[in-house]
CSV table of C-alpha atoms and ligand atoms in Angstrom, one decimal:
chain,number,residue,atom,x,y,z
A,1,MET,CA,0.0,0.0,0.0
A,2,SER,CA,1.2,3.5,-0.8
A,3,SER,CA,-0.1,6.7,0.8
A,4,VAL,CA,0.2,10.4,0.2
A,5,LEU,CA,-0.8,13.2,2.6
A,6,ILE,CA,-1.3,16.7,1.3
A,7,LYS,CA,-1.1,19.2,4.2
A,8,ASN,CA,-2.5,22.7,4.8
A,9,ALA,CA,-4.0,23.2,1.4
A,10,GLN,CA,-6.9,25.2,0.0
A,11,ILE,CA,-9.0,22.5,-1.5
A,12,ILE,CA,-11.4,23.3,-4.4
A,13,THR,CA,-13.5,20.2,-4.2
A,14,MET,CA,-16.0,20.6,-7.0
A,15,ASN,CA,-18.3,18.3,-5.0
A,16,SER,CA,-22.1,18.8,-5.5
A,17,ARG,CA,-22.0,21.9,-3.2
A,18,GLU,CA,-18.8,23.1,-4.8
A,19,GLU,CA,-17.2,23.5,-1.4
A,20,ILE,CA,-13.9,25.1,-0.9
A,21,ILE,CA,-12.2,24.1,2.3
A,22,HIS,CA,-8.8,24.4,4.1
A,23,GLY,CA,-7.0,21.4,5.5
A,24,ASP,CA,-5.4,18.1,4.6
A,25,LEU,CA,-6.1,15.5,2.0
A,26,TYR,CA,-5.2,11.8,2.5
A,27,ILE,CA,-4.7,9.3,-0.4
A,28,GLU,CA,-4.3,5.6,-0.1
A,29,ASP,CA,-3.2,3.7,-3.2
A,30,ASP,CA,-5.4,5.2,-6.0
A,31,ILE,CA,-8.3,6.5,-3.8
A,32,ILE,CA,-9.0,9.7,-1.8
A,33,LYS,CA,-9.6,8.5,1.7
A,34,GLN,CA,-10.1,11.7,3.7
A,35,VAL,CA,-10.7,15.4,2.9
A,36,GLY,CA,-10.3,18.2,5.3
A,37,GLY,CA,-9.1,18.7,8.9
A,38,ASP,CA,-5.7,18.0,10.4
A,39,LEU,CA,-4.8,14.4,9.5
A,40,GLY,CA,-1.4,14.2,11.2
A,41,SER,CA,1.7,13.2,9.3
A,42,GLU,CA,2.0,9.4,9.5
A,43,THR,CA,2.4,8.5,5.8
A,44,ASP,CA,4.9,7.5,3.2
A,45,GLN,CA,4.8,10.8,1.4
A,46,VAL,CA,3.9,14.2,2.8
A,47,ILE,CA,3.4,17.2,0.6
A,48,ASP,CA,3.4,20.6,2.3
A,49,ALA,CA,0.7,22.5,0.5
A,50,LYS,CA,0.8,25.7,2.6
A,51,ASN,CA,-0.1,28.6,0.3
A,52,LYS,CA,-1.1,26.1,-2.4
A,53,THR,CA,-4.4,25.2,-4.0
A,54,VAL,CA,-5.5,21.7,-4.7
A,55,ILE,CA,-7.9,21.1,-7.6
A,56,PRO,CA,-9.4,18.1,-9.4
A,57,GLY,CA,-7.1,17.2,-12.3
A,58,PHE,CA,-8.3,18.6,-15.6
A,59,ILE,CA,-10.1,16.4,-18.0
A,60,GLN,CA,-9.5,17.2,-21.7
A,61,THR,CA,-12.1,15.4,-23.9
A,62,HIS,CA,-10.5,16.0,-27.3
A,63,ILE,CA,-6.8,15.5,-28.0
A,64,HIS,CA,-4.7,14.1,-30.9
A,65,LEU,CA,-1.4,12.9,-29.4
A,66,CYS,CA,-0.3,11.7,-32.8
A,67,GLN,CA,-0.3,15.3,-34.0
A,68,THR,CA,2.0,16.8,-31.3
A,69,LEU,CA,5.0,16.4,-33.5
A,70,PHE,CA,3.3,18.6,-36.1
A,71,ARG,CA,3.2,21.7,-33.9
A,72,GLY,CA,4.1,24.7,-36.0
A,73,GLN,CA,3.9,22.7,-39.3
A,74,ALA,CA,0.3,23.7,-40.3
A,75,ASP,CA,-0.4,27.2,-39.2
A,76,ASP,CA,-2.9,29.5,-40.7
A,77,LEU,CA,-5.1,27.2,-42.7
A,78,GLU,CA,-8.9,26.3,-42.7
A,79,LEU,CA,-10.0,22.7,-41.7
A,80,MET,CA,-10.1,20.9,-45.1
A,81,ASP,CA,-6.9,22.5,-46.4
A,82,TRP,CA,-5.2,21.9,-43.1
A,83,LEU,CA,-6.1,18.2,-43.2
A,84,GLN,CA,-5.5,17.5,-46.9
A,85,LYS,CA,-2.4,19.6,-47.4
A,86,LYS,CA,-0.6,19.1,-44.1
A,87,ILE,CA,-2.1,16.8,-41.4
A,88,TRP,CA,-3.0,13.7,-43.5
A,89,PRO,CA,0.4,13.6,-45.3
A,90,LEU,CA,2.1,14.1,-41.9
A,91,GLU,CA,0.0,11.4,-40.2
A,92,ALA,CA,0.7,9.0,-43.1
A,93,SER,CA,4.4,9.5,-42.7
A,94,HIS,CA,4.4,8.3,-39.0
A,95,ASP,CA,6.4,5.3,-37.9
A,96,GLU,CA,6.2,3.4,-34.6
A,97,GLU,CA,9.0,5.5,-33.0
A,98,SER,CA,7.6,8.9,-34.2
A,99,SER,CA,4.1,7.9,-32.9
A,100,TYR,CA,5.6,7.0,-29.5
A,101,TYR,CA,7.5,10.3,-29.2
A,102,SER,CA,4.7,12.4,-30.5
A,103,ALA,CA,2.5,10.9,-27.7
A,104,MET,CA,5.2,11.4,-25.1
A,105,LEU,CA,5.7,15.0,-26.1
A,106,GLY,CA,2.0,15.7,-25.7
A,107,LEU,CA,1.7,13.7,-22.5
A,108,GLY,CA,4.6,15.7,-20.9
A,109,GLU,CA,2.8,18.9,-21.8
A,110,LEU,CA,-0.5,17.7,-20.5
A,111,ILE,CA,0.8,16.3,-17.2
A,112,GLN,CA,2.9,19.4,-16.7
A,113,SER,CA,-0.2,21.6,-17.1
A,114,GLY,CA,-2.4,19.6,-14.7
A,115,THR,CA,-4.4,17.5,-17.1
A,116,THR,CA,-4.9,14.0,-15.6
A,117,THR,CA,-7.4,12.5,-18.1
A,118,ILE,CA,-7.6,12.7,-21.9
A,119,VAL,CA,-9.9,11.5,-24.6
A,120,ASP,CA,-7.4,10.9,-27.4
A,121,MET,CA,-7.7,10.1,-31.1
A,122,GLU,CA,-4.7,8.4,-32.7
A,123,THR,CA,-4.0,8.1,-36.4
A,124,VAL,CA,-4.7,5.1,-38.7
A,125,ASN,CA,-1.4,3.3,-38.0
A,126,HIS,CA,0.9,2.7,-35.0
A,127,ALA,CA,-1.7,3.5,-32.3
A,128,ASP,CA,-0.1,0.7,-30.3
A,129,ALA,CA,3.0,2.8,-29.8
A,130,ALA,CA,0.9,5.7,-28.5
A,131,PHE,CA,-0.9,3.4,-26.1
A,132,GLN,CA,2.5,2.2,-24.8
A,133,ALA,CA,3.4,5.9,-24.2
A,134,MET,CA,0.1,6.5,-22.4
A,135,ALA,CA,0.7,3.4,-20.2
A,136,GLU,CA,4.2,4.6,-19.3
A,137,SER,CA,3.3,8.2,-18.6
A,138,GLY,CA,0.6,7.4,-16.0
A,139,ILE,CA,-2.1,9.4,-17.7
A,140,ARG,CA,-5.8,8.3,-17.4
A,141,CYS,CA,-7.1,8.1,-20.9
A,142,LEU,CA,-9.7,6.9,-23.4
A,143,SER,CA,-8.0,6.4,-26.8
A,144,GLY,CA,-8.4,4.6,-30.1
A,145,LYS,CA,-7.0,4.5,-33.6
A,146,VAL,CA,-8.7,6.8,-36.1
A,147,MET,CA,-10.9,5.1,-38.7
A,148,MET,CA,-11.2,6.5,-42.2
A,149,ASP,CA,-12.3,4.3,-45.1
A,150,MET,CA,-13.4,7.0,-47.7
A,151,GLY,CA,-12.7,10.5,-48.9
A,152,ASP,CA,-10.7,12.7,-51.3
A,153,ASP,CA,-7.1,13.5,-51.1
A,154,ILE,CA,-6.3,10.9,-48.5
A,155,PRO,CA,-2.7,9.5,-48.8
A,156,GLU,CA,-2.5,5.8,-49.6
A,157,LEU,CA,-1.2,4.9,-46.2
A,158,LEU,CA,-4.2,6.3,-44.5
A,159,LYS,CA,-6.8,4.8,-46.8
A,160,GLU,CA,-8.4,1.9,-45.0
A,161,ASP,CA,-10.3,-1.1,-46.0
A,162,THR,CA,-13.5,-1.1,-43.9
A,163,ALA,CA,-13.1,-4.6,-42.5
A,164,LYS,CA,-9.4,-4.1,-41.7
A,165,SER,CA,-10.1,-0.8,-39.9
A,166,ILE,CA,-12.7,-2.5,-37.7
A,167,GLN,CA,-10.4,-5.6,-37.1
A,168,GLN,CA,-7.5,-3.4,-36.1
A,169,SER,CA,-9.7,-1.4,-33.8
A,170,VAL,CA,-11.0,-4.5,-32.1
A,171,ASP,CA,-7.5,-5.9,-31.8
A,172,LEU,CA,-6.3,-2.7,-30.0
A,173,LEU,CA,-9.4,-2.8,-27.8
A,174,GLU,CA,-8.7,-6.4,-26.8
A,175,LYS,CA,-5.1,-5.5,-25.9
A,176,TRP,CA,-5.6,-2.1,-24.1
A,177,HIS,CA,-9.1,-1.7,-22.9
A,178,GLN,CA,-9.1,-1.7,-19.0
A,179,TYR,CA,-5.3,-1.8,-18.9
A,180,ASP,CA,-4.0,-1.0,-15.4
A,181,ASN,CA,-7.3,-1.5,-13.6
A,182,GLY,CA,-9.2,0.7,-16.1
A,183,ARG,CA,-6.7,3.6,-16.2
A,184,ILE,CA,-6.6,3.1,-20.0
A,185,GLN,CA,-9.9,2.5,-21.9
A,186,TYR,CA,-10.5,2.0,-25.6
A,187,ALA,CA,-12.8,4.3,-27.6
A,188,PHE,CA,-13.8,3.8,-31.3
A,189,CYS,CA,-12.7,6.8,-33.3
A,190,PRO,CA,-14.3,7.2,-36.7
A,191,ARG,CA,-12.6,10.4,-37.9
A,192,PHE,CA,-15.7,12.4,-39.1
A,193,VAL,CA,-18.6,11.6,-41.4
A,194,VAL,CA,-16.7,13.0,-44.4
A,195,SER,CA,-14.1,10.1,-44.2
A,196,CYS,CA,-16.3,7.2,-43.0
A,197,THR,CA,-18.7,5.0,-45.0
A,198,GLU,CA,-22.1,4.2,-43.6
A,199,GLU,CA,-21.0,0.6,-43.3
A,200,LEU,CA,-18.1,1.6,-41.0
A,201,LEU,CA,-20.2,3.9,-38.9
A,202,THR,CA,-22.9,1.2,-38.3
A,203,ALA,CA,-20.3,-1.3,-37.4
A,204,VAL,CA,-18.9,1.2,-34.9
A,205,ARG,CA,-22.4,1.6,-33.4
A,206,ASP,CA,-22.8,-2.1,-32.9
A,207,LEU,CA,-19.3,-2.6,-31.5
A,208,SER,CA,-19.5,0.2,-29.1
A,209,LYS,CA,-22.8,-1.3,-27.8
A,210,TYR,CA,-21.3,-4.8,-27.6
A,211,TYR,CA,-18.2,-3.7,-25.7
A,212,ASN,CA,-19.8,-0.8,-23.9
A,213,VAL,CA,-17.2,1.7,-24.9
A,214,LYS,CA,-17.3,5.3,-26.1
A,215,VAL,CA,-17.3,6.6,-29.6
A,216,HIS,CA,-15.2,9.7,-30.2
A,217,THR,CA,-15.5,11.7,-33.4
A,218,HIS,CA,-15.6,15.2,-34.9
A,219,ALA,CA,-18.8,16.9,-36.1
A,220,SER,CA,-20.0,20.3,-37.5
A,221,GLU,CA,-16.6,22.0,-37.0
A,222,ASN,CA,-16.5,23.9,-40.3
A,223,ARG,CA,-19.1,25.1,-42.8
A,224,GLY,CA,-17.3,23.5,-45.7
A,225,GLU,CA,-17.3,20.2,-43.9
A,226,ILE,CA,-21.0,20.4,-43.3
A,227,LYS,CA,-21.6,21.1,-47.0
A,228,ILE,CA,-19.7,18.0,-47.9
A,229,VAL,CA,-21.8,15.9,-45.4
A,230,GLU,CA,-25.1,17.4,-46.7
A,231,MET,CA,-24.0,16.5,-50.3
A,232,GLN,CA,-22.9,13.0,-49.4
A,233,ARG,CA,-25.6,12.0,-46.9
A,234,GLY,CA,-28.4,14.5,-47.7
A,235,MET,CA,-28.6,15.8,-44.1
A,236,ARG,CA,-26.6,17.5,-41.4
A,237,ASN,CA,-24.0,15.7,-39.2
A,238,VAL,CA,-25.9,15.2,-35.9
A,239,VAL,CA,-29.2,14.3,-37.7
A,240,TYR,CA,-27.2,11.7,-39.7
A,241,LEU,CA,-25.5,10.3,-36.6
A,242,ASP,CA,-28.9,10.0,-35.0
A,243,LYS,CA,-30.4,8.3,-38.0
A,244,LEU,CA,-27.6,5.7,-37.8
A,245,GLY,CA,-28.3,5.1,-34.0
A,246,LEU,CA,-24.9,6.6,-33.0
A,247,ALA,CA,-26.5,9.6,-31.1
A,248,ASN,CA,-26.5,8.3,-27.5
A,249,GLU,CA,-24.8,8.9,-24.2
A,250,ASN,CA,-21.6,7.0,-25.3
A,251,LEU,CA,-20.9,9.5,-28.1
A,252,ILE,CA,-18.3,12.2,-27.5
A,253,LEU,CA,-18.6,14.8,-30.3
A,254,ALA,CA,-15.8,17.3,-30.8
A,255,HIS,CA,-16.4,20.9,-31.9
A,256,CYS,CA,-20.1,21.2,-32.7
A,257,VAL,CA,-19.5,24.8,-33.8
A,258,TRP,CA,-22.4,25.0,-36.4
A,259,LEU,CA,-25.5,23.3,-35.0
A,260,ASP,CA,-29.0,24.1,-36.1
A,261,ASP,CA,-31.9,23.8,-33.6
A,262,GLU,CA,-32.7,20.2,-34.5
A,263,GLU,CA,-29.1,19.2,-33.9
A,264,LYS,CA,-29.0,21.0,-30.5
A,265,ARG,CA,-32.2,19.2,-29.5
A,266,ILE,CA,-30.8,15.8,-30.5
A,267,ILE,CA,-27.6,16.4,-28.5
A,268,LYS,CA,-29.6,17.3,-25.4
A,269,GLU,CA,-32.2,14.6,-25.7
A,270,ARG,CA,-29.8,11.7,-26.6
A,271,GLY,CA,-27.3,12.7,-23.9
A,272,ILE,CA,-24.5,13.2,-26.4
A,273,LYS,CA,-21.3,14.6,-24.8
A,274,MET,CA,-20.0,17.8,-26.5
A,275,SER,CA,-16.3,18.6,-26.4
A,276,HIS,CA,-15.8,22.3,-26.9
A,277,CYS,CA,-12.4,23.3,-28.4
A,278,PRO,CA,-12.3,27.1,-28.4
A,279,GLY,CA,-8.6,27.4,-29.2
A,280,SER,CA,-8.7,25.1,-32.2
A,281,ASN,CA,-12.0,26.6,-33.4
A,282,LEU,CA,-10.4,30.1,-33.4
A,283,LYS,CA,-7.1,29.1,-35.0
A,284,LEU,CA,-8.7,27.1,-37.8
A,285,ALA,CA,-11.1,30.0,-38.3
A,286,SER,CA,-14.0,27.5,-37.7
A,287,GLY,CA,-16.1,29.8,-35.6
A,288,ILE,CA,-17.5,30.2,-32.1
A,289,ALA,CA,-19.7,27.5,-30.7
A,290,ASP,CA,-22.9,28.6,-29.1
A,291,ILE,CA,-22.0,27.2,-25.6
A,292,PRO,CA,-24.2,29.6,-23.5
A,293,ASP,CA,-27.2,28.4,-25.4
A,294,MET,CA,-26.2,24.7,-25.0
A,295,LEU,CA,-25.6,25.3,-21.2
A,296,ASP,CA,-29.1,26.8,-21.0
A,297,MET,CA,-30.4,23.6,-22.5
A,298,ASP,CA,-28.4,21.7,-19.8
A,299,ALA,CA,-26.3,19.8,-22.4
A,300,ASN,CA,-23.1,18.1,-21.2
A,301,ILE,CA,-20.1,20.3,-22.2
A,302,SER,CA,-16.5,19.7,-21.6
A,303,LEU,CA,-13.2,21.1,-23.0
A,304,GLY,CA,-10.3,20.0,-25.1
A,305,ALA,CA,-7.3,21.6,-26.8
A,306,ASP,CA,-7.6,19.3,-29.9
A,307,GLY,CA,-4.1,18.7,-31.5
A,308,ALA,CA,-0.9,20.7,-31.3
A,309,PRO,CA,-1.0,21.9,-34.9
A,310,CYS,CA,-4.3,23.6,-34.6
A,311,ASN,CA,-3.9,25.3,-31.2
A,312,ASN,CA,-0.7,25.2,-30.7
A,313,ASN,CA,-0.8,24.2,-27.0
A,314,LEU,CA,-2.5,21.4,-25.0
A,315,ASP,CA,-3.1,23.7,-22.1
A,316,MET,CA,-6.4,23.7,-20.2
A,317,PHE,CA,-5.7,27.2,-18.7
A,318,ASN,CA,-5.7,28.5,-22.3
A,319,GLU,CA,-8.9,26.7,-23.1
A,320,MET,CA,-10.7,27.8,-19.9
A,321,ARG,CA,-9.8,31.5,-20.5
A,322,LEU,CA,-10.8,31.4,-24.2
A,323,ALA,CA,-14.0,29.5,-23.4
A,324,SER,CA,-15.0,32.3,-21.2
A,325,LEU,CA,-13.8,35.4,-23.0
A,326,ILE,CA,-14.9,34.6,-26.5
A,327,GLN,CA,-18.6,34.5,-25.5
A,328,LYS,CA,-18.7,37.8,-23.7
A,329,PRO,CA,-18.9,40.2,-26.7
A,330,LYS,CA,-22.0,38.5,-28.0
A,331,HIS,CA,-23.7,37.2,-24.9
A,332,GLY,CA,-22.6,39.9,-22.3
A,333,PRO,CA,-20.1,40.0,-19.5
A,334,THR,CA,-21.9,37.5,-17.2
A,335,ALA,CA,-21.9,34.8,-19.8
A,336,MET,CA,-19.5,31.9,-19.2
A,337,ASP,CA,-18.3,33.0,-15.8
A,338,ALA,CA,-15.3,31.4,-14.2
A,339,ARG,CA,-17.3,28.7,-12.3
A,340,SER,CA,-19.2,27.5,-15.4
A,341,VAL,CA,-15.9,27.1,-17.3
A,342,PHE,CA,-14.1,25.4,-14.4
A,343,ARG,CA,-17.0,22.9,-14.1
A,344,MET,CA,-16.6,22.1,-17.8
A,345,ALA,CA,-12.8,21.5,-17.2
A,346,THR,CA,-13.4,19.1,-14.3
A,347,ILE,CA,-16.8,17.5,-13.5
A,348,GLY,CA,-18.1,18.2,-17.0
A,349,GLY,CA,-15.2,16.1,-18.4
A,350,ALA,CA,-15.8,13.4,-15.9
A,351,LYS,CA,-19.5,13.1,-17.0
A,352,ALA,CA,-18.4,13.1,-20.7
A,353,VAL,CA,-16.2,10.0,-20.1
A,354,GLY,CA,-18.9,8.3,-18.0
A,355,MET,CA,-16.8,8.5,-14.8
A,356,ALA,CA,-18.5,11.2,-12.7
A,357,ASP,CA,-18.6,8.7,-9.8
A,358,GLN,CA,-14.9,8.3,-10.0
A,359,ILE,CA,-13.1,11.5,-11.1
A,360,GLY,CA,-13.8,15.2,-11.7
A,361,SER,CA,-14.1,16.3,-8.0
A,362,ILE,CA,-12.2,15.8,-4.8
A,363,GLU,CA,-14.4,13.6,-2.6
A,364,VAL,CA,-13.8,10.6,-0.4
A,365,GLY,CA,-13.9,7.4,-2.4
A,366,LYS,CA,-13.0,9.0,-5.7
A,367,LYS,CA,-9.8,8.3,-7.6
A,368,ALA,CA,-6.9,10.5,-6.6
A,369,ASP,CA,-6.5,12.6,-9.8
A,370,ILE,CA,-5.3,16.0,-8.5
A,371,ALA,CA,-3.3,19.0,-9.5
A,372,ILE,CA,-1.6,21.3,-6.9
A,373,LEU,CA,-1.2,24.9,-7.9
A,374,ASP,CA,1.2,27.4,-6.5
A,375,LEU,CA,-0.7,30.7,-6.7
A,376,PHE,CA,1.7,32.5,-4.3
A,377,LYS,CA,2.7,34.7,-7.3
A,378,PHE,CA,2.6,38.3,-8.4
A,379,HIS,CA,0.1,37.6,-11.2
A,380,THR,CA,-2.4,35.8,-8.9
A,381,TYR,CA,-2.4,38.3,-6.0
A,382,PRO,CA,-4.1,39.8,-4.1
A,383,SER,CA,-5.9,36.7,-3.0
A,384,TYR,CA,-7.8,38.5,-0.3
A,385,ASP,CA,-11.6,38.5,-1.0
A,386,VAL,CA,-11.1,37.0,-4.5
A,387,ASP,CA,-13.0,33.9,-5.6
A,388,PRO,CA,-10.4,31.2,-5.8
A,389,ILE,CA,-12.0,29.9,-9.0
A,390,SER,CA,-11.7,33.3,-10.6
A,391,ARG,CA,-8.0,33.3,-9.7
A,392,ILE,CA,-7.5,29.9,-11.5
A,393,VAL,CA,-9.6,30.7,-14.6
A,394,TYR,CA,-8.7,34.3,-15.2
A,395,SER,CA,-5.2,34.8,-13.6
A,396,ALA,CA,-3.4,31.5,-13.3
A,397,THR,CA,-1.3,29.8,-16.0
A,398,ARG,CA,0.1,26.3,-16.5
A,399,ALA,CA,3.4,27.4,-15.0
A,400,ASP,CA,1.6,27.6,-11.7
A,401,VAL,CA,1.0,23.8,-11.6
A,402,ASP,CA,3.5,22.4,-9.0
A,403,THR,CA,2.3,18.8,-8.6
A,404,THR,CA,0.2,16.4,-10.6
A,405,ILE,CA,-1.2,13.2,-9.1
A,406,ILE,CA,-2.9,10.5,-11.2
A,407,ASN,CA,-4.5,7.4,-9.8
A,408,GLY,CA,-2.7,8.2,-6.5
A,409,LYS,CA,0.7,8.3,-8.1
A,410,ILE,CA,2.8,11.5,-8.0
A,411,VAL,CA,3.6,11.9,-11.8
A,412,MET,CA,4.9,15.4,-11.5
A,413,GLU,CA,6.6,17.1,-8.5
A,414,LYS,CA,8.0,20.7,-8.4
A,415,SER,CA,7.1,21.0,-12.1
A,416,ASN,CA,9.2,18.0,-13.1
A,417,VAL,CA,7.4,15.2,-14.8
A,418,LYS,CA,8.7,12.0,-13.2
A,419,THR,CA,7.4,9.5,-15.7
A,420,ILE,CA,8.8,11.1,-18.8
A,421,ASN,CA,12.4,11.8,-19.7
A,422,LYS,CA,12.2,15.4,-20.9
A,423,GLU,CA,15.7,15.6,-22.5
A,424,LEU,CA,15.2,12.4,-24.4
A,425,VAL,CA,11.7,13.2,-25.6
A,426,LEU,CA,12.5,16.7,-26.8
A,427,HIS,CA,15.6,15.4,-28.7
A,428,GLU,CA,13.7,12.5,-30.2
A,429,ALA,CA,10.8,14.7,-31.1
A,430,ASN,CA,13.1,16.8,-33.3
A,431,LYS,CA,14.7,13.7,-34.8
A,432,SER,CA,11.3,12.2,-35.6
A,433,ILE,CA,9.7,15.2,-37.3
A,434,LYS,CA,12.9,15.7,-39.4
A,435,ARG,CA,12.6,12.1,-40.6
A,436,LEU,CA,8.8,12.4,-41.3
A,437,LEU,CA,9.3,15.7,-43.3
A,438,LYS,CA,12.0,14.0,-45.4
A,439,ARG,CA,9.3,11.4,-46.4
A,440,ILE,CA,7.0,14.1,-47.7
A,441,PRO,CA,9.2,16.6,-49.6
A,442,SER,CA,6.0,18.1,-51.2
A,443,ILE,CA,5.0,19.8,-47.9
A,444,ALA,CA,8.4,20.6,-46.5
A,445,LYS,CA,9.0,24.4,-46.1
A,446,VAL,CA,11.8,25.9,-48.1
B,501,GUN,N1,-11.8,16.7,-38.5
B,501,GUN,C1,-11.3,15.5,-39.0
B,501,GUN,N2,-10.1,15.3,-38.6
B,501,GUN,C2,-9.7,16.3,-37.8
B,501,GUN,C3,-8.5,16.5,-37.1
B,501,GUN,O1,-7.6,15.8,-37.0
B,501,GUN,N3,-8.6,17.7,-36.3
B,501,GUN,C4,-9.6,18.5,-36.3
B,501,GUN,N4,-9.5,19.7,-35.6
B,501,GUN,N5,-10.7,18.3,-37.0
B,501,GUN,C5,-10.8,17.2,-37.7
B,502,FE,FE1,-9.7,17.1,-33.6
């Protein structure tokens, strides 16, 4: 048995009463055993959290670890050009080693900025190497290989045979689903309607039901994408997914920037989990999702940074700040206050992954997924009479994350990620992207 005692902290619980308390927090193995009060000091590891703030670890519900190596390679493009001219050729050029280091680079960034759970979408090939990286890093995750069996301008190496795509997904599921007592889970990842046949999508529907796993895909991100879907399928994304029987509580839908009223109603009524990606939606010029409207409808909304080449960070502090600020000019200053955004980043994410009884808040009996922030800084003071959640959403940055604990394990301490060799990963990241770019001279910059 291992134990961790965090002493003298300000604890932002995000329990149902959203209590903020001062005191200690005791963890045994992977579980939070006690919250609040003075709990002594008789444990393996004691963390002095005087002047520090303990929060539930962030849950990012839309990430592409396979794209982290492409940071800076695909700036200033709209979605379909971004995919066809840059991202698909780059993904096609991946090998096992580059997939592993792409994942490790992203995981280092995520853990260092206090993210403890991700919903990740890998590329067509080499997803096994990314799972290996996720296993070693200690992150909690739902991930799967992307599936794409139709579409224009797709490189040969990404073009999948339908049956093979399904078989490879099931093989990965059999290998990785429930790894390390459920820390890793499999999710089926059809890329988006544009690149998936109806045969593939209906198979995914049946398999997700059979294995009781999530389906993670993109929808209604960009107006050009929606036009293609309307031409191909004769209807809009969410209506089509509903017609196929994919619109249910196991569906995690990234973006949803351009929804009509019928699609909004389907999302709410079917319990679809919407992953809002404000940074990516701005950088790809996709638009601004109508989140205040969806929150009024009581839809489940969570946050994700998407991939490094369309953001270009995997930083929940950025996403929270943007999620709040971008709505204010249109909806007024009280729209998307700090608390609404912080809920989306924590308990909203936990609901999205179907784990609200296990993560997303600091409560006795829940998994110990926690970030400790050092807000004793010029940029976060004064603290007197300031709402602690306002300090986190509007003033703090990822550099304020001191410690990250996932599944009861201290994976980062004093801002050093213990499960990932930073020097090696940065060096290998450069080596890998250099190798990949050599394989695709047509997109290399001069
Ligand atoms: N739509 C289909 N694939 C992708 C992707 O990789 N990233 C984003 N942002 N949107 C997509
Ligand atoms: Fe995406």
